[in-house]
Amino acid sequence: CKPMEYYQYDKKRTLVSSLFWHPLDTLNASKKALIASIATEQSCDLAVVRDSAIPQAGFASTDRDMRSGMVSIAAVVADALEKEGLKSFLYAAQVDNSIWVCIGVYDGVIVIDRMGTDSQIHALYHEQFARSEWGSFFAPAHWDFANTVDKTFDEVLPHKGKRVHFPRSTQLCEINTKLLRKKNVIGVLLLGLLMFGIHKGMTFWQE
């Protein structure tokens, strides 16, 4: 997994970005196996699973100081704006004094997931702004990008009553790759038995 960025939202909750996002274009019955397969391939053991119009998962690794329960900032922003009926958008906002965020969602799939400084996020937004396929654009008014909406980070935060509440669907959880490894071992054993049977059969007919 690639390096991630962190922001300590409060004493208990940490927001993270730069997850490895991957669509889950499969049936529900095989979704867990696909997640485990991608996690193994990317050397990840944590994931956020989004059951949006296009199911997808964002992968992370405990080897990079990530842990279960950390909140995906991209999932938070995507959930909020998708509830407004948006499928494609480019969003940038200030999270804290020195932390900014840029989230890009194209046709329901998260493709940009970054936190950084004002200058870093401004440069990234400027680079992506020329692409019309985003559909909707959100950026701070003082950046002076044409035809954008200024929507603060506080405005996209999920609430339960009056308190900010990050649902489980936006939090990293552990991936059980043991089942996949067991399936792989069984597959290898079955293949070995099949090859042994073929060899014995060929030997029998050659005799």
PDB file of C-alpha atoms in Angstrom:
ATOM      1  CA  CYS A   1       0.000   0.000   0.000  1.00  0.00           C
ATOM      2  CA  LYS A   2       1.145   3.533  -0.732  1.00  0.00           C
ATOM      3  CA  PRO A   3       1.869   6.113   2.025  1.00  0.00           C
ATOM      4  CA  MET A   4      -1.182   7.576   3.761  1.00  0.00           C
ATOM      5  CA  GLU A   5      -1.857  10.955   5.330  1.00  0.00           C
ATOM      6  CA  TYR A   6      -3.377  11.454   8.775  1.00  0.00           C
ATOM      7  CA  TYR A   7      -5.305  14.134  10.625  1.00  0.00           C
ATOM      8  CA  GLN A   8      -6.183  13.815  14.317  1.00  0.00           C
ATOM      9  CA  TYR A   9      -9.777  15.066  14.273  1.00  0.00           C
ATOM     10  CA  ASP A  10     -10.185  14.744  18.039  1.00  0.00           C
ATOM     11  CA  LYS A  11      -8.768  12.659  20.895  1.00  0.00           C
ATOM     12  CA  LYS A  12     -10.438   9.466  19.676  1.00  0.00           C
ATOM     13  CA  ARG A  13     -10.868   9.847  15.914  1.00  0.00           C
ATOM     14  CA  THR A  14      -8.284  10.054  13.140  1.00  0.00           C
ATOM     15  CA  LEU A  15      -9.024  10.935   9.524  1.00  0.00           C
ATOM     16  CA  VAL A  16      -6.885   9.311   6.820  1.00  0.00           C
ATOM     17  CA  SER A  17      -6.417   9.726   3.081  1.00  0.00           C
ATOM     18  CA  SER A  18      -4.492   8.257   0.130  1.00  0.00           C
ATOM     19  CA  LEU A  19      -6.138   4.854   0.399  1.00  0.00           C
ATOM     20  CA  PHE A  20      -5.856   2.445  -2.541  1.00  0.00           C
ATOM     21  CA  TRP A  21      -9.376   2.537  -4.023  1.00  0.00           C
ATOM     22  CA  HIS A  22     -10.663  -0.306  -6.178  1.00  0.00           C
ATOM     23  CA  PRO A  23     -14.162  -0.968  -7.636  1.00  0.00           C
ATOM     24  CA  LEU A  24     -15.810  -4.216  -6.562  1.00  0.00           C
ATOM     25  CA  ASP A  25     -17.506  -5.175  -9.816  1.00  0.00           C
ATOM     26  CA  THR A  26     -18.711  -8.550  -8.630  1.00  0.00           C
ATOM     27  CA  LEU A  27     -21.674 -10.291  -7.017  1.00  0.00           C
ATOM     28  CA  ASN A  28     -22.155  -9.980  -3.249  1.00  0.00           C
ATOM     29  CA  ALA A  29     -21.447 -13.706  -2.831  1.00  0.00           C
ATOM     30  CA  SER A  30     -17.839 -13.283  -3.979  1.00  0.00           C
ATOM     31  CA  LYS A  31     -17.194  -9.742  -2.690  1.00  0.00           C
ATOM     32  CA  LYS A  32     -15.327 -10.873   0.437  1.00  0.00           C
ATOM     33  CA  ALA A  33     -13.072 -13.140  -1.597  1.00  0.00           C
ATOM     34  CA  LEU A  34     -12.345 -10.308  -4.055  1.00  0.00           C
ATOM     35  CA  ILE A  35     -11.507  -7.907  -1.204  1.00  0.00           C
ATOM     36  CA  ALA A  36      -9.187 -10.485   0.352  1.00  0.00           C
ATOM     37  CA  SER A  37      -7.547 -11.092  -3.023  1.00  0.00           C
ATOM     38  CA  ILE A  38      -6.903  -7.374  -3.686  1.00  0.00           C
ATOM     39  CA  ALA A  39      -5.644  -6.905  -0.113  1.00  0.00           C
ATOM     40  CA  THR A  40      -3.160  -9.758  -0.523  1.00  0.00           C
ATOM     41  CA  GLU A  41      -2.032  -8.382  -3.887  1.00  0.00           C
ATOM     42  CA  GLN A  42      -1.483  -4.884  -2.452  1.00  0.00           C
ATOM     43  CA  SER A  43      -0.008  -6.075   0.884  1.00  0.00           C
ATOM     44  CA  CYS A  44      -2.878  -4.469   2.793  1.00  0.00           C
ATOM     45  CA  ASP A  45      -4.837  -5.753   5.775  1.00  0.00           C
ATOM     46  CA  LEU A  46      -7.416  -2.981   6.314  1.00  0.00           C
ATOM     47  CA  ALA A  47     -10.246  -1.669   4.157  1.00  0.00           C
ATOM     48  CA  VAL A  48     -13.202   0.691   3.968  1.00  0.00           C
ATOM     49  CA  VAL A  49     -16.017  -0.906   1.957  1.00  0.00           C
ATOM     50  CA  ARG A  50     -18.497   1.439   0.283  1.00  0.00           C
ATOM     51  CA  ASP A  51     -21.804  -0.063  -0.820  1.00  0.00           C
ATOM     52  CA  SER A  52     -22.572   2.866  -3.103  1.00  0.00           C
ATOM     53  CA  ALA A  53     -24.050   2.720  -6.619  1.00  0.00           C
ATOM     54  CA  ILE A  54     -20.713   1.260  -7.679  1.00  0.00           C
ATOM     55  CA  PRO A  55     -19.374  -0.815  -4.753  1.00  0.00           C
ATOM     56  CA  GLN A  56     -15.727  -0.103  -3.978  1.00  0.00           C
ATOM     57  CA  ALA A  57     -13.127  -0.539  -1.267  1.00  0.00           C
ATOM     58  CA  GLY A  58     -10.273   1.622  -0.037  1.00  0.00           C
ATOM     59  CA  PHE A  59      -7.283  -0.390   1.192  1.00  0.00           C
ATOM     60  CA  ALA A  60      -4.656   0.426   3.834  1.00  0.00           C
ATOM     61  CA  SER A  61      -1.994  -1.344   5.877  1.00  0.00           C
ATOM     62  CA  THR A  62      -1.146  -1.613   9.567  1.00  0.00           C
ATOM     63  CA  ASP A  63       2.500  -1.651   8.441  1.00  0.00           C
ATOM     64  CA  ARG A  64       2.058   2.075   7.749  1.00  0.00           C
ATOM     65  CA  ASP A  65       0.669   2.855  11.208  1.00  0.00           C
ATOM     66  CA  MET A  66      -2.962   2.545  10.117  1.00  0.00           C
ATOM     67  CA  ARG A  67      -5.427   0.835  12.422  1.00  0.00           C
ATOM     68  CA  SER A  68      -8.999  -0.358  12.483  1.00  0.00           C
ATOM     69  CA  GLY A  69     -11.487   2.416  13.270  1.00  0.00           C
ATOM     70  CA  MET A  70      -9.635   5.233  11.503  1.00  0.00           C
ATOM     71  CA  VAL A  71     -11.951   7.228   9.252  1.00  0.00           C
ATOM     72  CA  SER A  72     -11.587   7.604   5.492  1.00  0.00           C
ATOM     73  CA  ILE A  73     -11.982  11.298   4.696  1.00  0.00           C
ATOM     74  CA  ALA A  74     -12.768  10.420   1.066  1.00  0.00           C
ATOM     75  CA  ALA A  75     -15.628   8.137   2.111  1.00  0.00           C
ATOM     76  CA  VAL A  76     -17.034  10.904   4.350  1.00  0.00           C
ATOM     77  CA  VAL A  77     -17.003  13.505   1.554  1.00  0.00           C
ATOM     78  CA  ALA A  78     -18.244  11.063  -1.100  1.00  0.00           C
ATOM     79  CA  ASP A  79     -21.162   9.911   1.073  1.00  0.00           C
ATOM     80  CA  ALA A  80     -22.243  13.499   1.776  1.00  0.00           C
ATOM     81  CA  LEU A  81     -22.187  14.697  -1.831  1.00  0.00           C
ATOM     82  CA  GLU A  82     -23.677  11.504  -3.262  1.00  0.00           C
ATOM     83  CA  LYS A  83     -26.677  12.090  -0.977  1.00  0.00           C
ATOM     84  CA  GLU A  84     -27.153  15.317  -2.960  1.00  0.00           C
ATOM     85  CA  GLY A  85     -27.430  13.232  -6.128  1.00  0.00           C
ATOM     86  CA  LEU A  86     -23.900  13.860  -7.428  1.00  0.00           C
ATOM     87  CA  LYS A  87     -22.003  11.038  -9.170  1.00  0.00           C
ATOM     88  CA  SER A  88     -18.962  12.977 -10.388  1.00  0.00           C
ATOM     89  CA  PHE A  89     -17.345  15.913  -8.597  1.00  0.00           C
ATOM     90  CA  LEU A  90     -14.074  17.543  -7.557  1.00  0.00           C
ATOM     91  CA  TYR A  91     -14.061  18.819  -3.980  1.00  0.00           C
ATOM     92  CA  ALA A  92     -11.504  20.868  -2.042  1.00  0.00           C
ATOM     93  CA  ALA A  93     -11.771  22.436   1.394  1.00  0.00           C
ATOM     94  CA  GLN A  94      -9.824  23.427   4.482  1.00  0.00           C
ATOM     95  CA  VAL A  95     -10.007  20.818   7.230  1.00  0.00           C
ATOM     96  CA  ASP A  96      -7.919  22.645   9.835  1.00  0.00           C
ATOM     97  CA  ASN A  97      -5.435  25.514  10.006  1.00  0.00           C
ATOM     98  CA  SER A  98      -2.746  23.647   8.081  1.00  0.00           C
ATOM     99  CA  ILE A  99      -4.682  20.712   6.592  1.00  0.00           C
ATOM    100  CA  TRP A 100      -6.593  20.771   3.317  1.00  0.00           C
ATOM    101  CA  VAL A 101      -8.340  18.016   1.406  1.00  0.00           C
ATOM    102  CA  CYS A 102      -9.031  17.229  -2.259  1.00  0.00           C
ATOM    103  CA  ILE A 103     -11.473  14.457  -3.169  1.00  0.00           C
ATOM    104  CA  GLY A 104     -12.383  13.465  -6.711  1.00  0.00           C
ATOM    105  CA  VAL A 105     -15.224  11.086  -7.514  1.00  0.00           C
ATOM    106  CA  TYR A 106     -15.869  10.016 -11.099  1.00  0.00           C
ATOM    107  CA  ASP A 107     -19.062   8.136 -11.952  1.00  0.00           C
ATOM    108  CA  GLY A 108     -19.434   7.028  -8.325  1.00  0.00           C
ATOM    109  CA  VAL A 109     -15.845   5.831  -7.857  1.00  0.00           C
ATOM    110  CA  ILE A 110     -13.278   7.634  -5.668  1.00  0.00           C
ATOM    111  CA  VAL A 111     -10.238   8.409  -7.834  1.00  0.00           C
ATOM    112  CA  ILE A 112      -8.572  11.270  -5.897  1.00  0.00           C
ATOM    113  CA  ASP A 113      -8.043  11.005  -2.130  1.00  0.00           C
ATOM    114  CA  ARG A 114      -5.524  13.515  -0.805  1.00  0.00           C
ATOM    115  CA  MET A 115      -4.788  15.624   2.250  1.00  0.00           C
ATOM    116  CA  GLY A 116      -2.007  18.195   2.316  1.00  0.00           C
ATOM    117  CA  THR A 117      -1.077  21.843   2.753  1.00  0.00           C
ATOM    118  CA  ASP A 118      -2.945  24.754   1.166  1.00  0.00           C
ATOM    119  CA  SER A 119      -0.398  25.025  -1.654  1.00  0.00           C
ATOM    120  CA  GLN A 120      -0.313  21.263  -2.323  1.00  0.00           C
ATOM    121  CA  ILE A 121      -4.086  20.912  -2.544  1.00  0.00           C
ATOM    122  CA  HIS A 122      -4.458  24.138  -4.542  1.00  0.00           C
ATOM    123  CA  ALA A 123      -1.924  22.853  -7.093  1.00  0.00           C
ATOM    124  CA  LEU A 124      -3.704  19.490  -7.341  1.00  0.00           C
ATOM    125  CA  TYR A 125      -7.101  21.172  -7.737  1.00  0.00           C
ATOM    126  CA  HIS A 126      -5.760  23.535 -10.399  1.00  0.00           C
ATOM    127  CA  GLU A 127      -4.333  20.573 -12.303  1.00  0.00           C
ATOM    128  CA  GLN A 128      -7.666  18.711 -12.249  1.00  0.00           C
ATOM    129  CA  PHE A 129      -9.978  21.698 -12.725  1.00  0.00           C
ATOM    130  CA  ALA A 130      -9.578  21.752 -16.521  1.00  0.00           C
ATOM    131  CA  ARG A 131     -11.166  18.307 -16.803  1.00  0.00           C
ATOM    132  CA  SER A 132     -14.862  18.823 -17.503  1.00  0.00           C
ATOM    133  CA  GLU A 133     -15.842  15.231 -16.688  1.00  0.00           C
ATOM    134  CA  TRP A 134     -15.951  16.029 -12.958  1.00  0.00           C
ATOM    135  CA  GLY A 135     -19.386  17.529 -13.485  1.00  0.00           C
ATOM    136  CA  SER A 136     -19.579  19.531 -10.233  1.00  0.00           C
ATOM    137  CA  PHE A 137     -16.850  21.597  -8.609  1.00  0.00           C
ATOM    138  CA  PHE A 138     -16.428  22.638  -4.977  1.00  0.00           C
ATOM    139  CA  ALA A 139     -13.630  24.972  -3.851  1.00  0.00           C
ATOM    140  CA  PRO A 140     -13.023  27.830  -1.390  1.00  0.00           C
ATOM    141  CA  ALA A 141     -14.336  31.137  -2.749  1.00  0.00           C
ATOM    142  CA  HIS A 142     -11.006  32.916  -2.260  1.00  0.00           C
ATOM    143  CA  TRP A 143      -9.330  30.551  -4.720  1.00  0.00           C
ATOM    144  CA  ASP A 144     -11.322  32.315  -7.466  1.00  0.00           C
ATOM    145  CA  PHE A 145     -12.089  29.258  -9.604  1.00  0.00           C
ATOM    146  CA  ALA A 146     -15.065  29.967 -11.874  1.00  0.00           C
ATOM    147  CA  ASN A 147     -18.356  28.104 -11.450  1.00  0.00           C
ATOM    148  CA  THR A 148     -17.437  26.434  -8.155  1.00  0.00           C
ATOM    149  CA  VAL A 149     -19.427  26.102  -4.938  1.00  0.00           C
ATOM    150  CA  ASP A 150     -17.823  26.932  -1.600  1.00  0.00           C
ATOM    151  CA  LYS A 151     -18.812  24.056   0.700  1.00  0.00           C
ATOM    152  CA  THR A 152     -16.826  23.870   3.936  1.00  0.00           C
ATOM    153  CA  PHE A 153     -15.607  20.621   5.432  1.00  0.00           C
ATOM    154  CA  ASP A 154     -17.939  21.118   8.399  1.00  0.00           C
ATOM    155  CA  GLU A 155     -20.860  21.114   5.971  1.00  0.00           C
ATOM    156  CA  VAL A 156     -20.081  17.594   4.729  1.00  0.00           C
ATOM    157  CA  LEU A 157     -19.442  16.038   8.136  1.00  0.00           C
ATOM    158  CA  PRO A 158     -22.036  13.398   9.111  1.00  0.00           C
ATOM    159  CA  HIS A 159     -24.054  14.080  12.256  1.00  0.00           C
ATOM    160  CA  LYS A 160     -26.116  12.055  14.666  1.00  0.00           C
ATOM    161  CA  GLY A 161     -28.272  14.625  16.384  1.00  0.00           C
ATOM    162  CA  LYS A 162     -26.007  17.599  17.075  1.00  0.00           C
ATOM    163  CA  ARG A 163     -22.792  15.584  17.313  1.00  0.00           C
ATOM    164  CA  VAL A 164     -20.397  14.616  14.533  1.00  0.00           C
ATOM    165  CA  HIS A 165     -20.775  10.883  13.983  1.00  0.00           C
ATOM    166  CA  PHE A 166     -18.655   8.839  11.581  1.00  0.00           C
ATOM    167  CA  PRO A 167     -20.621   5.696  10.597  1.00  0.00           C
ATOM    168  CA  ARG A 168     -18.932   2.291  10.427  1.00  0.00           C
ATOM    169  CA  SER A 169     -19.166   2.435   6.631  1.00  0.00           C
ATOM    170  CA  THR A 170     -16.503   5.194   6.620  1.00  0.00           C
ATOM    171  CA  GLN A 171     -14.102   3.430   9.002  1.00  0.00           C
ATOM    172  CA  LEU A 172     -11.231   1.066   8.269  1.00  0.00           C
ATOM    173  CA  CYS A 173     -11.809  -2.513   9.361  1.00  0.00           C
ATOM    174  CA  GLU A 174      -9.618  -5.587   9.398  1.00  0.00           C
ATOM    175  CA  ILE A 175      -9.622  -7.909   6.381  1.00  0.00           C
ATOM    176  CA  ASN A 176      -9.705 -11.649   6.927  1.00  0.00           C
ATOM    177  CA  THR A 177      -7.227 -12.965   4.364  1.00  0.00           C
ATOM    178  CA  LYS A 178      -6.900 -16.314   6.162  1.00  0.00           C
ATOM    179  CA  LEU A 179      -9.883 -17.697   4.243  1.00  0.00           C
ATOM    180  CA  LEU A 180      -8.244 -16.777   0.946  1.00  0.00           C
ATOM    181  CA  ARG A 181      -4.948 -18.386   1.973  1.00  0.00           C
ATOM    182  CA  LYS A 182      -6.791 -21.557   2.977  1.00  0.00           C
ATOM    183  CA  LYS A 183      -8.557 -21.623  -0.395  1.00  0.00           C
ATOM    184  CA  ASN A 184      -5.231 -21.178  -2.171  1.00  0.00           C
ATOM    185  CA  VAL A 185      -3.656 -24.031  -0.191  1.00  0.00           C
ATOM    186  CA  ILE A 186      -6.617 -26.293  -0.932  1.00  0.00           C
ATOM    187  CA  GLY A 187      -6.422 -25.330  -4.599  1.00  0.00           C
ATOM    188  CA  VAL A 188      -2.734 -26.189  -4.764  1.00  0.00           C
ATOM    189  CA  LEU A 189      -3.361 -29.530  -3.043  1.00  0.00           C
ATOM    190  CA  LEU A 190      -6.207 -30.379  -5.430  1.00  0.00           C
ATOM    191  CA  LEU A 191      -4.084 -29.396  -8.409  1.00  0.00           C
ATOM    192  CA  GLY A 192      -1.281 -31.583  -7.091  1.00  0.00           C
ATOM    193  CA  LEU A 193      -3.637 -34.532  -6.672  1.00  0.00           C
ATOM    194  CA  LEU A 194      -5.026 -33.953 -10.174  1.00  0.00           C
ATOM    195  CA  MET A 195      -1.547 -33.867 -11.718  1.00  0.00           C
ATOM    196  CA  PHE A 196      -0.586 -37.000  -9.764  1.00  0.00           C
ATOM    197  CA  GLY A 197      -3.709 -38.775 -11.060  1.00  0.00           C
ATOM    198  CA  ILE A 198      -2.958 -37.723 -14.646  1.00  0.00           C
ATOM    199  CA  HIS A 199       0.610 -38.961 -14.303  1.00  0.00           C
ATOM    200  CA  LYS A 200      -0.521 -42.327 -12.911  1.00  0.00           C
ATOM    201  CA  GLY A 201      -3.119 -42.670 -15.659  1.00  0.00           C
ATOM    202  CA  MET A 202      -0.614 -41.943 -18.391  1.00  0.00           C
ATOM    203  CA  THR A 203       1.794 -44.439 -16.849  1.00  0.00           C
ATOM    204  CA  PHE A 204      -0.987 -47.083 -16.756  1.00  0.00           C
ATOM    205  CA  TRP A 205      -1.903 -46.610 -20.426  1.00  0.00           C
ATOM    206  CA  GLN A 206       1.750 -46.527 -21.505  1.00  0.00           C
ATOM    207  CA  GLU A 207       2.235 -49.885 -19.803  1.00  0.00           C
TER     208      GLU A 207
END
